[in-house]
Amino acid sequence: MNFSSWPELFVVDVEGNGANPPDLVEVAALPVRAGRPDTSTAGAWLTRPRRPVTPFAARVHGLTNAVLAGEPGWEEIAGQVRQLLGTSWICAHNAHVDYRVLSAHLPQWRPAGVLDTLRLARATYPGLPKYSLDALIDHIAPDLSAAPAQRHRATFDAFATAQLLLAMASRYESWDQLVAAAVPPGLPGAPEPEEDPTLW
């Protein structure tokens, strides 16, 4: 895989308040450049949700209402998030979720494409009993010594997902092959199905 041929790409992860649909409480956007996650230019935001964080969500990511009370509301940071992401590709684990939540919070934003490490892992490692982020971390054993925060925080999960993406991408010869394996149908960047040839 020639990583220098990749378009601009951000690995994203979001954490929510536990409501359905969720309010965001944390967003991370980690660029991948030259085959490495670039933490020096990553974006990470905490945001105070409109509705309180549920006890279950707070137990998962540790972001309680008290922790978030002094953080800016979403409308104060939305422009920064959108400016950083631009029209780049994004990647996430179980990307439908992150893409749907980000799209709802950034209605004018549309990425060039969406890679899903869950879909990619199923194509790359068929037969694994599980494809959760934790299961893939156990299977691939990426170096997470430089990961910020801890598991279930957006910055950690984005870093881990980036390392998983790079490990799996090394098994593909080209960006186009990676896209074919990793972009879910119906999401931006999905390869167009080949049309049946006709007599005309």
PDB file of C-alpha atoms in Angstrom:
ATOM      1  CA  MET A   1       0.000   0.000   0.000  1.00  0.00           C
ATOM      2  CA  ASN A   2       1.355   3.412  -1.026  1.00  0.00           C
ATOM      3  CA  PHE A   3       0.093   5.634   1.774  1.00  0.00           C
ATOM      4  CA  SER A   4       1.259   8.761  -0.040  1.00  0.00           C
ATOM      5  CA  SER A   5      -1.530   8.177  -2.583  1.00  0.00           C
ATOM      6  CA  TRP A   6      -4.257   8.535   0.066  1.00  0.00           C
ATOM      7  CA  PRO A   7      -6.551  11.560  -0.017  1.00  0.00           C
ATOM      8  CA  GLU A   8      -6.889  13.682   3.105  1.00  0.00           C
ATOM      9  CA  LEU A   9      -8.451  11.510   5.801  1.00  0.00           C
ATOM     10  CA  PHE A  10      -9.604  12.015   9.379  1.00  0.00           C
ATOM     11  CA  VAL A  11     -10.369   9.170  11.751  1.00  0.00           C
ATOM     12  CA  VAL A  12     -13.323  10.374  13.807  1.00  0.00           C
ATOM     13  CA  ASP A  13     -15.015   9.242  16.970  1.00  0.00           C
ATOM     14  CA  VAL A  14     -17.925  10.755  18.851  1.00  0.00           C
ATOM     15  CA  GLU A  15     -19.330  10.228  22.320  1.00  0.00           C
ATOM     16  CA  GLY A  16     -22.934  11.047  23.152  1.00  0.00           C
ATOM     17  CA  ASN A  17     -25.136  11.821  26.126  1.00  0.00           C
ATOM     18  CA  GLY A  18     -27.030   8.522  25.916  1.00  0.00           C
ATOM     19  CA  ALA A  19     -30.222  10.020  24.498  1.00  0.00           C
ATOM     20  CA  ASN A  20     -31.762   8.831  21.228  1.00  0.00           C
ATOM     21  CA  PRO A  21     -30.964  10.645  19.016  1.00  0.00           C
ATOM     22  CA  PRO A  22     -27.865  11.646  20.974  1.00  0.00           C
ATOM     23  CA  ASP A  23     -26.484  15.037  21.807  1.00  0.00           C
ATOM     24  CA  LEU A  24     -22.717  15.105  21.357  1.00  0.00           C
ATOM     25  CA  VAL A  25     -20.462  15.401  24.394  1.00  0.00           C
ATOM     26  CA  GLU A  26     -17.085  14.719  22.726  1.00  0.00           C
ATOM     27  CA  VAL A  27     -15.702  14.733  19.180  1.00  0.00           C
ATOM     28  CA  ALA A  28     -12.240  13.699  18.023  1.00  0.00           C
ATOM     29  CA  ALA A  29     -10.844  14.079  14.487  1.00  0.00           C
ATOM     30  CA  LEU A  30      -7.404  12.563  13.961  1.00  0.00           C
ATOM     31  CA  PRO A  31      -5.682  13.076  10.589  1.00  0.00           C
ATOM     32  CA  VAL A  32      -3.784  10.183   9.008  1.00  0.00           C
ATOM     33  CA  ARG A  33      -0.792  11.418   7.021  1.00  0.00           C
ATOM     34  CA  ALA A  34       2.001   9.423   5.368  1.00  0.00           C
ATOM     35  CA  GLY A  35       0.735   6.222   6.948  1.00  0.00           C
ATOM     36  CA  ARG A  36       0.676   7.558  10.527  1.00  0.00           C
ATOM     37  CA  PRO A  37      -1.834   9.224  12.813  1.00  0.00           C
ATOM     38  CA  ASP A  38      -0.854  12.893  13.177  1.00  0.00           C
ATOM     39  CA  THR A  39      -1.751  13.796  16.747  1.00  0.00           C
ATOM     40  CA  SER A  40      -0.056  17.199  16.401  1.00  0.00           C
ATOM     41  CA  THR A  41      -2.874  18.516  14.178  1.00  0.00           C
ATOM     42  CA  ALA A  42      -5.778  16.508  15.609  1.00  0.00           C
ATOM     43  CA  GLY A  43      -8.975  18.147  16.780  1.00  0.00           C
ATOM     44  CA  ALA A  44     -10.675  17.246  20.054  1.00  0.00           C
ATOM     45  CA  TRP A  45     -13.671  18.978  21.607  1.00  0.00           C
ATOM     46  CA  LEU A  46     -15.795  18.527  24.712  1.00  0.00           C
ATOM     47  CA  THR A  47     -19.258  20.034  24.485  1.00  0.00           C
ATOM     48  CA  ARG A  48     -22.085  20.529  26.960  1.00  0.00           C
ATOM     49  CA  PRO A  49     -25.175  18.671  25.693  1.00  0.00           C
ATOM     50  CA  ARG A  50     -28.623  20.278  25.566  1.00  0.00           C
ATOM     51  CA  ARG A  51     -30.052  17.320  27.485  1.00  0.00           C
ATOM     52  CA  PRO A  52     -28.353  15.746  30.533  1.00  0.00           C
ATOM     53  CA  VAL A  53     -25.932  12.842  30.183  1.00  0.00           C
ATOM     54  CA  THR A  54     -27.623   9.588  31.185  1.00  0.00           C
ATOM     55  CA  PRO A  55     -26.083   7.602  34.057  1.00  0.00           C
ATOM     56  CA  PHE A  56     -25.315   4.728  31.666  1.00  0.00           C
ATOM     57  CA  ALA A  57     -23.448   6.956  29.193  1.00  0.00           C
ATOM     58  CA  ALA A  58     -21.533   8.612  32.015  1.00  0.00           C
ATOM     59  CA  ARG A  59     -20.411   5.192  33.277  1.00  0.00           C
ATOM     60  CA  VAL A  60     -19.143   4.269  29.805  1.00  0.00           C
ATOM     61  CA  HIS A  61     -17.090   7.358  28.955  1.00  0.00           C
ATOM     62  CA  GLY A  62     -16.777   9.097  32.313  1.00  0.00           C
ATOM     63  CA  LEU A  63     -18.102  12.417  31.015  1.00  0.00           C
ATOM     64  CA  THR A  64     -20.629  13.452  33.645  1.00  0.00           C
ATOM     65  CA  ASN A  65     -22.891  16.488  33.661  1.00  0.00           C
ATOM     66  CA  ALA A  66     -20.584  18.059  36.241  1.00  0.00           C
ATOM     67  CA  VAL A  67     -17.520  17.506  34.038  1.00  0.00           C
ATOM     68  CA  LEU A  68     -19.265  19.072  31.033  1.00  0.00           C
ATOM     69  CA  ALA A  69     -21.016  21.929  32.828  1.00  0.00           C
ATOM     70  CA  GLY A  70     -18.346  24.486  31.896  1.00  0.00           C
ATOM     71  CA  GLU A  71     -17.796  23.317  28.318  1.00  0.00           C
ATOM     72  CA  PRO A  72     -19.124  25.232  25.286  1.00  0.00           C
ATOM     73  CA  GLY A  73     -22.437  24.326  23.726  1.00  0.00           C
ATOM     74  CA  TRP A  74     -22.387  22.649  20.320  1.00  0.00           C
ATOM     75  CA  GLU A  75     -23.286  25.831  18.444  1.00  0.00           C
ATOM     76  CA  GLU A  76     -20.075  27.419  19.786  1.00  0.00           C
ATOM     77  CA  ILE A  77     -17.755  24.747  18.364  1.00  0.00           C
ATOM     78  CA  ALA A  78     -19.668  23.409  15.333  1.00  0.00           C
ATOM     79  CA  GLY A  79     -17.867  25.791  12.970  1.00  0.00           C
ATOM     80  CA  GLN A  80     -14.449  24.622  14.190  1.00  0.00           C
ATOM     81  CA  VAL A  81     -15.354  20.967  13.698  1.00  0.00           C
ATOM     82  CA  ARG A  82     -16.734  21.567  10.231  1.00  0.00           C
ATOM     83  CA  GLN A  83     -13.723  23.666   9.202  1.00  0.00           C
ATOM     84  CA  LEU A  84     -11.256  20.984  10.295  1.00  0.00           C
ATOM     85  CA  LEU A  85     -13.115  18.142   8.568  1.00  0.00           C
ATOM     86  CA  GLY A  86     -13.771  20.136   5.388  1.00  0.00           C
ATOM     87  CA  THR A  87     -14.558  17.754   2.563  1.00  0.00           C
ATOM     88  CA  SER A  88     -11.974  15.148   3.595  1.00  0.00           C
ATOM     89  CA  TRP A  89     -12.603  11.444   3.838  1.00  0.00           C
ATOM     90  CA  ILE A  90     -13.487  10.175   7.290  1.00  0.00           C
ATOM     91  CA  CYS A  91     -13.005   6.788   8.917  1.00  0.00           C
ATOM     92  CA  ALA A  92     -14.722   5.380  11.988  1.00  0.00           C
ATOM     93  CA  HIS A  93     -15.497   2.037  13.578  1.00  0.00           C
ATOM     94  CA  ASN A  94     -19.098   1.145  12.768  1.00  0.00           C
ATOM     95  CA  ALA A  95     -19.041   4.322  10.711  1.00  0.00           C
ATOM     96  CA  HIS A  96     -22.789   4.521  10.094  1.00  0.00           C
ATOM     97  CA  VAL A  97     -23.211   5.694  13.700  1.00  0.00           C
ATOM     98  CA  ASP A  98     -20.536   8.412  13.734  1.00  0.00           C
ATOM     99  CA  TYR A  99     -21.464   9.619  10.247  1.00  0.00           C
ATOM    100  CA  ARG A 100     -25.167   9.811  11.092  1.00  0.00           C
ATOM    101  CA  VAL A 101     -24.579  11.715  14.351  1.00  0.00           C
ATOM    102  CA  LEU A 102     -22.058  14.124  12.818  1.00  0.00           C
ATOM    103  CA  SER A 103     -24.320  14.736   9.824  1.00  0.00           C
ATOM    104  CA  ALA A 104     -27.224  15.556  12.125  1.00  0.00           C
ATOM    105  CA  HIS A 105     -25.062  18.062  14.009  1.00  0.00           C
ATOM    106  CA  LEU A 106     -23.386  19.478  10.856  1.00  0.00           C
ATOM    107  CA  PRO A 107     -26.227  19.634   8.308  1.00  0.00           C
ATOM    108  CA  GLN A 108     -24.165  21.431   5.629  1.00  0.00           C
ATOM    109  CA  TRP A 109     -21.212  19.019   5.880  1.00  0.00           C
ATOM    110  CA  ARG A 110     -20.559  16.068   3.591  1.00  0.00           C
ATOM    111  CA  PRO A 111     -17.290  14.125   3.525  1.00  0.00           C
ATOM    112  CA  ALA A 112     -15.707  12.897   0.308  1.00  0.00           C
ATOM    113  CA  GLY A 113     -16.132   9.356   1.570  1.00  0.00           C
ATOM    114  CA  VAL A 114     -16.558   7.185   4.662  1.00  0.00           C
ATOM    115  CA  LEU A 115     -14.324   4.231   5.529  1.00  0.00           C
ATOM    116  CA  ASP A 116     -15.649   1.771   8.110  1.00  0.00           C
ATOM    117  CA  THR A 117     -13.079  -0.292  10.023  1.00  0.00           C
ATOM    118  CA  LEU A 118     -15.844  -2.702  11.100  1.00  0.00           C
ATOM    119  CA  ARG A 119     -16.700  -3.494   7.480  1.00  0.00           C
ATOM    120  CA  LEU A 120     -13.008  -3.588   6.591  1.00  0.00           C
ATOM    121  CA  ALA A 121     -12.215  -5.998   9.424  1.00  0.00           C
ATOM    122  CA  ARG A 122     -14.928  -8.412   8.291  1.00  0.00           C
ATOM    123  CA  ALA A 123     -13.387  -8.407   4.803  1.00  0.00           C
ATOM    124  CA  THR A 124      -9.792  -8.618   6.051  1.00  0.00           C
ATOM    125  CA  TYR A 125     -10.192 -11.148   8.863  1.00  0.00           C
ATOM    126  CA  PRO A 126     -13.166 -13.371   7.982  1.00  0.00           C
ATOM    127  CA  GLY A 127     -14.171 -15.783  10.717  1.00  0.00           C
ATOM    128  CA  LEU A 128     -13.334 -13.775  13.820  1.00  0.00           C
ATOM    129  CA  PRO A 129     -15.851 -14.380  16.623  1.00  0.00           C
ATOM    130  CA  LYS A 130     -16.267 -10.633  17.211  1.00  0.00           C
ATOM    131  CA  TYR A 131     -15.448  -7.406  15.371  1.00  0.00           C
ATOM    132  CA  SER A 132     -15.856  -4.889  18.173  1.00  0.00           C
ATOM    133  CA  LEU A 133     -13.121  -2.315  18.692  1.00  0.00           C
ATOM    134  CA  ASP A 134     -11.880  -4.218  21.754  1.00  0.00           C
ATOM    135  CA  ALA A 135     -11.871  -7.537  19.873  1.00  0.00           C
ATOM    136  CA  LEU A 136      -9.849  -6.040  17.011  1.00  0.00           C
ATOM    137  CA  ILE A 137      -7.403  -4.397  19.410  1.00  0.00           C
ATOM    138  CA  ASP A 138      -6.863  -7.846  20.961  1.00  0.00           C
ATOM    139  CA  HIS A 139      -6.497  -9.512  17.540  1.00  0.00           C
ATOM    140  CA  ILE A 140      -4.251  -6.960  15.812  1.00  0.00           C
ATOM    141  CA  ALA A 141      -2.403  -5.740  18.935  1.00  0.00           C
ATOM    142  CA  PRO A 142      -1.578  -2.238  17.652  1.00  0.00           C
ATOM    143  CA  ASP A 143       0.807   0.021  19.566  1.00  0.00           C
ATOM    144  CA  LEU A 144      -1.470   2.194  21.678  1.00  0.00           C
ATOM    145  CA  SER A 145       1.229   3.495  24.011  1.00  0.00           C
ATOM    146  CA  ALA A 146       0.832   7.023  22.582  1.00  0.00           C
ATOM    147  CA  ALA A 147      -2.980   6.991  22.707  1.00  0.00           C
ATOM    148  CA  PRO A 148      -4.468   9.899  24.669  1.00  0.00           C
ATOM    149  CA  ALA A 149      -6.999   9.475  27.486  1.00  0.00           C
ATOM    150  CA  GLN A 150      -8.511   5.996  27.855  1.00  0.00           C
ATOM    151  CA  ARG A 151     -10.861   3.554  26.137  1.00  0.00           C
ATOM    152  CA  HIS A 152     -14.335   4.959  25.407  1.00  0.00           C
ATOM    153  CA  ARG A 153     -13.040   8.498  25.188  1.00  0.00           C
ATOM    154  CA  ALA A 154     -13.197   9.891  21.659  1.00  0.00           C
ATOM    155  CA  THR A 155      -9.484  10.730  21.430  1.00  0.00           C
ATOM    156  CA  PHE A 156      -8.387   7.230  22.508  1.00  0.00           C
ATOM    157  CA  ASP A 157     -10.897   5.446  20.298  1.00  0.00           C
ATOM    158  CA  ALA A 158      -9.969   7.563  17.260  1.00  0.00           C
ATOM    159  CA  PHE A 159      -6.274   6.783  17.816  1.00  0.00           C
ATOM    160  CA  ALA A 160      -6.979   3.057  18.208  1.00  0.00           C
ATOM    161  CA  THR A 161      -9.189   3.039  15.111  1.00  0.00           C
ATOM    162  CA  ALA A 162      -6.458   4.799  13.116  1.00  0.00           C
ATOM    163  CA  GLN A 163      -3.923   2.144  14.102  1.00  0.00           C
ATOM    164  CA  LEU A 164      -6.348  -0.632  13.181  1.00  0.00           C
ATOM    165  CA  LEU A 165      -7.058   1.034   9.831  1.00  0.00           C
ATOM    166  CA  LEU A 166      -3.356   1.289   8.987  1.00  0.00           C
ATOM    167  CA  ALA A 167      -2.679  -2.318  10.006  1.00  0.00           C
ATOM    168  CA  MET A 168      -5.503  -3.596   7.804  1.00  0.00           C
ATOM    169  CA  ALA A 169      -4.746  -1.221   4.916  1.00  0.00           C
ATOM    170  CA  SER A 170      -1.254  -2.698   4.619  1.00  0.00           C
ATOM    171  CA  ARG A 171      -2.930  -5.886   3.332  1.00  0.00           C
ATOM    172  CA  TYR A 172      -4.388  -4.061   0.315  1.00  0.00           C
ATOM    173  CA  GLU A 173      -2.466  -3.044  -2.771  1.00  0.00           C
ATOM    174  CA  SER A 174      -4.207   0.232  -3.542  1.00  0.00           C
ATOM    175  CA  TRP A 175      -6.528   2.892  -2.192  1.00  0.00           C
ATOM    176  CA  ASP A 176      -9.246   1.713  -4.595  1.00  0.00           C
ATOM    177  CA  GLN A 177      -9.049  -1.830  -3.208  1.00  0.00           C
ATOM    178  CA  LEU A 178      -9.298  -0.451   0.319  1.00  0.00           C
ATOM    179  CA  VAL A 179     -12.334   1.641  -0.614  1.00  0.00           C
ATOM    180  CA  ALA A 180     -14.031  -1.368  -2.189  1.00  0.00           C
ATOM    181  CA  ALA A 181     -13.597  -3.324   1.050  1.00  0.00           C
ATOM    182  CA  ALA A 182     -14.244  -0.555   3.581  1.00  0.00           C
ATOM    183  CA  VAL A 183     -16.974   1.820   2.340  1.00  0.00           C
ATOM    184  CA  PRO A 184     -20.496   0.684   3.261  1.00  0.00           C
ATOM    185  CA  PRO A 185     -23.074   0.838   0.454  1.00  0.00           C
ATOM    186  CA  GLY A 186     -25.083   4.020   0.534  1.00  0.00           C
ATOM    187  CA  LEU A 187     -22.444   6.116   2.294  1.00  0.00           C
ATOM    188  CA  PRO A 188     -20.325   8.774   0.559  1.00  0.00           C
ATOM    189  CA  GLY A 189     -17.455   7.319  -1.453  1.00  0.00           C
ATOM    190  CA  ALA A 190     -19.083   3.940  -2.049  1.00  0.00           C
ATOM    191  CA  PRO A 191     -17.985   2.480  -5.395  1.00  0.00           C
ATOM    192  CA  GLU A 192     -20.693   2.679  -8.018  1.00  0.00           C
ATOM    193  CA  PRO A 193     -22.026  -0.773  -8.898  1.00  0.00           C
ATOM    194  CA  GLU A 194     -21.006  -1.835 -12.354  1.00  0.00           C
ATOM    195  CA  GLU A 195     -23.885  -1.568 -14.773  1.00  0.00           C
ATOM    196  CA  ASP A 196     -24.771  -4.543 -16.868  1.00  0.00           C
ATOM    197  CA  PRO A 197     -23.530  -4.026 -20.391  1.00  0.00           C
ATOM    198  CA  THR A 198     -26.302  -3.452 -22.868  1.00  0.00           C
ATOM    199  CA  LEU A 199     -26.514  -3.747 -26.621  1.00  0.00           C
ATOM    200  CA  TRP A 200     -26.820   0.015 -26.831  1.00  0.00           C
TER     201      TRP A 200
END
